[in-house]
PDB file of C-alpha atoms in Angstrom:
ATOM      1  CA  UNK Y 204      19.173  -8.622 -58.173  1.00 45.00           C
ATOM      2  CA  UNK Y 205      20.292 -11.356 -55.630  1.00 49.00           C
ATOM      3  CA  UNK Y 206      18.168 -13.552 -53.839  1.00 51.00           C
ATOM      4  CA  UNK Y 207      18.803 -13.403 -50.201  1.00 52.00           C
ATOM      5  CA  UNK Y 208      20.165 -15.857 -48.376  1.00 57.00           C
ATOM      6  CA  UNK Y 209      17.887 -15.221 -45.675  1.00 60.00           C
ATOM      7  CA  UNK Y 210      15.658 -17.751 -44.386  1.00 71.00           C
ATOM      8  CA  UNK Y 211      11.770 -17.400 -43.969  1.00 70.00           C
ATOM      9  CA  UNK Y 212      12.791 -18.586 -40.632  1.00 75.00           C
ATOM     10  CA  UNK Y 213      15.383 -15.969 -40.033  1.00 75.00           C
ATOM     11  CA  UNK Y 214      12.607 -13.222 -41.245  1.00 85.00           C
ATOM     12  CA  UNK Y 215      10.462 -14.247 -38.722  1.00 89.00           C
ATOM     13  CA  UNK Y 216      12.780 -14.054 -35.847  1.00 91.00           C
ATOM     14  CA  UNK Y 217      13.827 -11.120 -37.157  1.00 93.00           C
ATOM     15  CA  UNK Y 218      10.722  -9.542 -36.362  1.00 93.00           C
ATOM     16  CA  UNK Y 219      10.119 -11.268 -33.920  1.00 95.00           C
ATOM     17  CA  UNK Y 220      12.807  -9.700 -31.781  1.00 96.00           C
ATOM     18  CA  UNK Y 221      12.050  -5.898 -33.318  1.00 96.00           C
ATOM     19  CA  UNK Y 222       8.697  -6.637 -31.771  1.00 97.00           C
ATOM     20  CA  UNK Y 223      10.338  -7.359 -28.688  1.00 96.00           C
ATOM     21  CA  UNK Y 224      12.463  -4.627 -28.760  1.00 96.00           C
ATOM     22  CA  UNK Y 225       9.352  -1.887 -29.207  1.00 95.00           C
ATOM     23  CA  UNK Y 226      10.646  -1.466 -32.152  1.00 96.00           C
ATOM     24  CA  UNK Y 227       7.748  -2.767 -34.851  1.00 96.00           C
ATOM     25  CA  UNK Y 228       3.983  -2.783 -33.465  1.00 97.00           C
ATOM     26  CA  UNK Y 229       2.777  -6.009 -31.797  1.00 97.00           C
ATOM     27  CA  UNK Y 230       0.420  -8.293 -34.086  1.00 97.00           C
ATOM     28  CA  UNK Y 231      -1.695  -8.264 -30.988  1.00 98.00           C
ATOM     29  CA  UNK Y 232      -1.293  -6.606 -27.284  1.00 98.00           C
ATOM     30  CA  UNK Y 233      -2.897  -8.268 -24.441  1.00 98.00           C
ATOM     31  CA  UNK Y 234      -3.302  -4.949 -22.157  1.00 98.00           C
ATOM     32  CA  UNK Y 235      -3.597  -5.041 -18.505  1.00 97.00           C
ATOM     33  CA  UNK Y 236      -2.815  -9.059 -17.327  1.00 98.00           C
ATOM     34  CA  UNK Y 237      -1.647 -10.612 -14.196  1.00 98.00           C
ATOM     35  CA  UNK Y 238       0.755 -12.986 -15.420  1.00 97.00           C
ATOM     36  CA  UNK Y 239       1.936 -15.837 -13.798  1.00 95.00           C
ATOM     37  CA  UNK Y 240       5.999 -16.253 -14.041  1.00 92.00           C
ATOM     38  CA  UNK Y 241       6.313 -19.905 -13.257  1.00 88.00           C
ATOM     39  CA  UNK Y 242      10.020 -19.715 -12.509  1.00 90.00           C
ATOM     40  CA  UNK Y 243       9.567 -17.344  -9.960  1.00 95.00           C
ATOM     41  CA  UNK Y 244       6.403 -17.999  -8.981  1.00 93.00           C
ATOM     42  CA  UNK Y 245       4.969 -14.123  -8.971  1.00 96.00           C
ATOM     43  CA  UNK Y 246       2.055 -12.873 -10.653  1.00 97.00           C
ATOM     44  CA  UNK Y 247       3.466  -9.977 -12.482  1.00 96.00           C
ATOM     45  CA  UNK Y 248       1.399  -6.706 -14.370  1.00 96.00           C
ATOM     46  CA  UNK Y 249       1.576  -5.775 -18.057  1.00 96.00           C
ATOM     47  CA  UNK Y 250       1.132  -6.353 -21.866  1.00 97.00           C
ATOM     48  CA  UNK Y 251       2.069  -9.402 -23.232  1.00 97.00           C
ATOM     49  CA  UNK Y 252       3.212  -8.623 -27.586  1.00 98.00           C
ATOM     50  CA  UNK Y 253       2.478 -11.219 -29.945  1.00 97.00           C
ATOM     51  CA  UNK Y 254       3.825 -11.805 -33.319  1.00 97.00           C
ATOM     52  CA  UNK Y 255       3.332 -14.299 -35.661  1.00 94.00           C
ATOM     53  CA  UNK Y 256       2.170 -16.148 -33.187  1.00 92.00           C
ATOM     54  CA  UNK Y 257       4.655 -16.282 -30.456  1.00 94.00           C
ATOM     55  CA  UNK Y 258       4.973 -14.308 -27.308  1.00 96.00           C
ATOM     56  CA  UNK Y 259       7.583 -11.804 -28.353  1.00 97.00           C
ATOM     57  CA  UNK Y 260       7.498 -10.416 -24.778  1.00 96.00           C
ATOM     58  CA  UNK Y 261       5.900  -8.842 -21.397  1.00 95.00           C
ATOM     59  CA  UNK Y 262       6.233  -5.630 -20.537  1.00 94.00           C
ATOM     60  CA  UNK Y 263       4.416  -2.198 -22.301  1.00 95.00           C
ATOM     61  CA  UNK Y 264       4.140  -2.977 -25.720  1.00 96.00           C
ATOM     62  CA  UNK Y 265       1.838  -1.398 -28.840  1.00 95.00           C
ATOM     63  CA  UNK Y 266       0.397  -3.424 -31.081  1.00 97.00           C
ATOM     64  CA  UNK Y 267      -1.875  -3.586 -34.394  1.00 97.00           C
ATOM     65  CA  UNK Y 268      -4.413  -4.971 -32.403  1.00 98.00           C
ATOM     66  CA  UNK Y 269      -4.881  -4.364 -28.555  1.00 98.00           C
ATOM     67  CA  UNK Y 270      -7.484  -6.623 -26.188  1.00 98.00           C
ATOM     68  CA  UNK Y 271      -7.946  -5.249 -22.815  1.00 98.00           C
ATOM     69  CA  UNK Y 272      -7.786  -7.989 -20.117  1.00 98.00           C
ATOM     70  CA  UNK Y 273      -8.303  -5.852 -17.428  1.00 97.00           C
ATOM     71  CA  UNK Y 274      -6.585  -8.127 -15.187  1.00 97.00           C
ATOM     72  CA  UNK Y 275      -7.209 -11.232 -15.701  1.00 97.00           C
ATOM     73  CA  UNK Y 276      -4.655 -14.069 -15.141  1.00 97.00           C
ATOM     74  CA  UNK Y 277      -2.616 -15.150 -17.423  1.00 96.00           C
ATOM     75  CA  UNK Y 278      -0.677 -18.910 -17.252  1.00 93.00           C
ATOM     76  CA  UNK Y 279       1.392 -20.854 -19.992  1.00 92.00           C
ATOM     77  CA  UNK Y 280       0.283 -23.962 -21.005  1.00 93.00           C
ATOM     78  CA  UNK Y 281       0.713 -27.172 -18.825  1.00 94.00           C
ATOM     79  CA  UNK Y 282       3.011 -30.058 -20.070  1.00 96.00           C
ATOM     80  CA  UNK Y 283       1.595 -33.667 -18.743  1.00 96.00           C
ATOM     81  CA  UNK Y 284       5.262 -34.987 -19.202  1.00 96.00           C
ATOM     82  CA  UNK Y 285       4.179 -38.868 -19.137  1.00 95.00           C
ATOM     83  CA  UNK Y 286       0.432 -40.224 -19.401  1.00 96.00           C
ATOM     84  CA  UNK Y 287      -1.238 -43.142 -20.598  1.00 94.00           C
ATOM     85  CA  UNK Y 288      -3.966 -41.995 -22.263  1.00 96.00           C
ATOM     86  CA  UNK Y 289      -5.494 -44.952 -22.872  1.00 92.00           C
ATOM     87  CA  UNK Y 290      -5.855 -45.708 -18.987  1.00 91.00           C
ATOM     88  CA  UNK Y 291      -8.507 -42.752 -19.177  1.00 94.00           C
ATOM     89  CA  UNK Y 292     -10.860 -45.350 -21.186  1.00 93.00           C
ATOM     90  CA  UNK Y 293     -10.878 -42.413 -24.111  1.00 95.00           C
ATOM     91  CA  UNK Y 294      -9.324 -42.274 -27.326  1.00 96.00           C
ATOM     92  CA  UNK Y 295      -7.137 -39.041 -28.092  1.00 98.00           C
ATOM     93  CA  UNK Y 296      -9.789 -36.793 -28.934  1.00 98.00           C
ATOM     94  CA  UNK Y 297     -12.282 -37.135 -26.086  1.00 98.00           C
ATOM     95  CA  UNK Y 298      -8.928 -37.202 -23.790  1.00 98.00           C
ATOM     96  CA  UNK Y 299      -8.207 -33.761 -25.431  1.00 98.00           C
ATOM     97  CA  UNK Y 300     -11.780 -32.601 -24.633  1.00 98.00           C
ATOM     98  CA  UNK Y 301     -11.351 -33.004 -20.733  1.00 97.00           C
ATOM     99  CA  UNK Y 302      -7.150 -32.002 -20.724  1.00 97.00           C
ATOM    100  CA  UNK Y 303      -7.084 -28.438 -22.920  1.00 97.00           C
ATOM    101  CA  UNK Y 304     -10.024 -26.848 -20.589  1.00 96.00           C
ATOM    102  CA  UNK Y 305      -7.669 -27.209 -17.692  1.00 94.00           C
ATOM    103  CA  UNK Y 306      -4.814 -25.947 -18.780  1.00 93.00           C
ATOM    104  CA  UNK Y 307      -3.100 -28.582 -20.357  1.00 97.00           C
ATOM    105  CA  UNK Y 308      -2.150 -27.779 -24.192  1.00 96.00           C
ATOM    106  CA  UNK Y 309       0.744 -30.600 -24.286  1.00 98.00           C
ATOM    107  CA  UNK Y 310       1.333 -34.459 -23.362  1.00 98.00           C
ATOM    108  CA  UNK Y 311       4.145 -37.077 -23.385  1.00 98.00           C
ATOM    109  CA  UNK Y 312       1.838 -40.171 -23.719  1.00 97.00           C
ATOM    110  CA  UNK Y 313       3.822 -43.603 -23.170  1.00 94.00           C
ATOM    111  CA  UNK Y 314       1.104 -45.792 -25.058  1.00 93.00           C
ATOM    112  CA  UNK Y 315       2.312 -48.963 -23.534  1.00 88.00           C
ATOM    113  CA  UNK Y 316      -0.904 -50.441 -22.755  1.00 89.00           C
ATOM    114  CA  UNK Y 317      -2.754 -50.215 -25.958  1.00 91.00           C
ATOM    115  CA  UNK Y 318       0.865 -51.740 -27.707  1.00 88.00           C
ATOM    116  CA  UNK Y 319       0.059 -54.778 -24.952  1.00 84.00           C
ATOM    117  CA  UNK Y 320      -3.587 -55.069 -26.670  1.00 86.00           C
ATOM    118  CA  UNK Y 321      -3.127 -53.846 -29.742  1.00 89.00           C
ATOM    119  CA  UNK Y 322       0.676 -54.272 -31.170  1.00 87.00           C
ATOM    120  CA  UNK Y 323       1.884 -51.621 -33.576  1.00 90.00           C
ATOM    121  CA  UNK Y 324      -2.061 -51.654 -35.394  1.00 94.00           C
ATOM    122  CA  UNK Y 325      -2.577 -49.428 -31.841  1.00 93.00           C
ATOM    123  CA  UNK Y 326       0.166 -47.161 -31.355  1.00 94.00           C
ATOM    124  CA  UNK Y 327      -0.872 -46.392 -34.862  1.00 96.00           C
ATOM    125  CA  UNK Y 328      -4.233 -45.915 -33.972  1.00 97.00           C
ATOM    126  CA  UNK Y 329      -3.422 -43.746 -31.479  1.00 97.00           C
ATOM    127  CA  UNK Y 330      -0.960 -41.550 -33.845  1.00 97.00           C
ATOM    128  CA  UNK Y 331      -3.808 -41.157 -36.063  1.00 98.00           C
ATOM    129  CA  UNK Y 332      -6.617 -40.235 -33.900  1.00 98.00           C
ATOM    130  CA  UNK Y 333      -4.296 -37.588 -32.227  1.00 98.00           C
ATOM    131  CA  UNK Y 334      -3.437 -35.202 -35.619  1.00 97.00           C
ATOM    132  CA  UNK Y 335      -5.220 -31.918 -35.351  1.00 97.00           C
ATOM    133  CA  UNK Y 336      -6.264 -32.022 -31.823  1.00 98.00           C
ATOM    134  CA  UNK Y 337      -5.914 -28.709 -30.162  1.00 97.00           C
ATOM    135  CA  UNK Y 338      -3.537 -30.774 -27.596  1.00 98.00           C
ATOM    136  CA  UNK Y 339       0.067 -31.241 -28.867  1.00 98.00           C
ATOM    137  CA  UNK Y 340       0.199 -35.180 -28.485  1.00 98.00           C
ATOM    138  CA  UNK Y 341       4.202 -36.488 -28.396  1.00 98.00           C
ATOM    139  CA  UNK Y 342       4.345 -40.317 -28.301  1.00 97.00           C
ATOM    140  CA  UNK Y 343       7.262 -42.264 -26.495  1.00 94.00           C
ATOM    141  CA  UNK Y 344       8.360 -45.760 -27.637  1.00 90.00           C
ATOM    142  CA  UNK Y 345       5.944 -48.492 -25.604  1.00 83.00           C
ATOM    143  CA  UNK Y 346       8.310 -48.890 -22.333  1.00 72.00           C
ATOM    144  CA  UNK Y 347       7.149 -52.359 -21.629  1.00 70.00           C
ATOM    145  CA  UNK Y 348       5.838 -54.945 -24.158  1.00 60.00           C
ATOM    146  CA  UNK Y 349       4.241 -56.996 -22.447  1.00 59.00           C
ATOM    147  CA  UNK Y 350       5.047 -56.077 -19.167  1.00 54.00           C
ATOM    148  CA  UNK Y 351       5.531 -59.266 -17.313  1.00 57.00           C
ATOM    149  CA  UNK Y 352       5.530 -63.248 -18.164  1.00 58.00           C
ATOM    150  CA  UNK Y 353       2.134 -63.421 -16.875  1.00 59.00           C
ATOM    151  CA  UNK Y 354       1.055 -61.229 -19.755  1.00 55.00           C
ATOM    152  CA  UNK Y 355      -0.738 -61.999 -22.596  1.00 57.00           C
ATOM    153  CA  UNK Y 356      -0.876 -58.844 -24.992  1.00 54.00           C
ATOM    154  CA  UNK Y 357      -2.676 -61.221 -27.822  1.00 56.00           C
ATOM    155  CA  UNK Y 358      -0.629 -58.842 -30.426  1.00 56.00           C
ATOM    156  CA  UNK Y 359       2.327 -60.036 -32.595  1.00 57.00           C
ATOM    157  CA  UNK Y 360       4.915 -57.447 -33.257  1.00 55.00           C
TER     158      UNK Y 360
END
């Protein structure tokens, strides 16, 4: 027999979009939620169908497993496209602690200030102490090292 040259990938989007469809059962139906469509600004009714994961769509889906929101609000996550965390005074983890109740599941840190202190030995730091957070943490290359004459970072790059 042939091996197909499908990826696992191309599986999953596969069902993916036959869960979209209505065509497969939803891995889980949220029932009844006011959903908030941030490009239109609306709060729209219905299901929301997840699979593997994912949001496969909104609408009036079934699913495998259904959990009744009975119309609660529901938002996407909010994207803090360019922080310093390290100008909170809290290392990754205790920033994550105050950020994810809110709302906010992803940031864009530029980590500028602890590269003025610190030199590479703190943007590592700072990589390090952000794995397995339940924020998404995406670093940006320091934009200023140090950021004027007057200066004095006390770390050699």
């Amino acid at each position: 027999m042939a091996e197909s040259s499908f990826s696992p990938q191309h599986s999953q989007l596969s069902n993916l979009l036959s869960v979209a469809r209505g065509d497969t059962p939803a891995d889980l139906v949220l029932r009844n939620a006011r959903i908030l469509n941030v490009f239109s600004g609306e709060i729209e009714s219905g299901d929301i169908a997840i699979c593997g994961g994912r949001i496969a769509g909104i609408g009036k889906y079934d699913g495998k497993a259904i959990e009744d929101l009975a119309g609660a609000y529901v938002a996407p996550g909010l994207i803090d496209a360019h922080v310093h965390i390290e100008s909170s005074l809290c290392i990754p983890p205790h920033f994550a602690s105050a950020v994810v109740p809110c709302g906010v599941t992803t940031v864009v840190t530029d980590p500028h200030e602890i590269a003025n202190v610190a030199g590479i030995p703190g943007i590592r730091f700072m990589i390090d102490a952000s794995r397995d957070l339940p924020l998404k943490v995406l670093f940006m290359a320091p934009s200023c090292v140090p950021a004027t004459d007057m200066a004095t970072s006390g770390a050699v790059a």
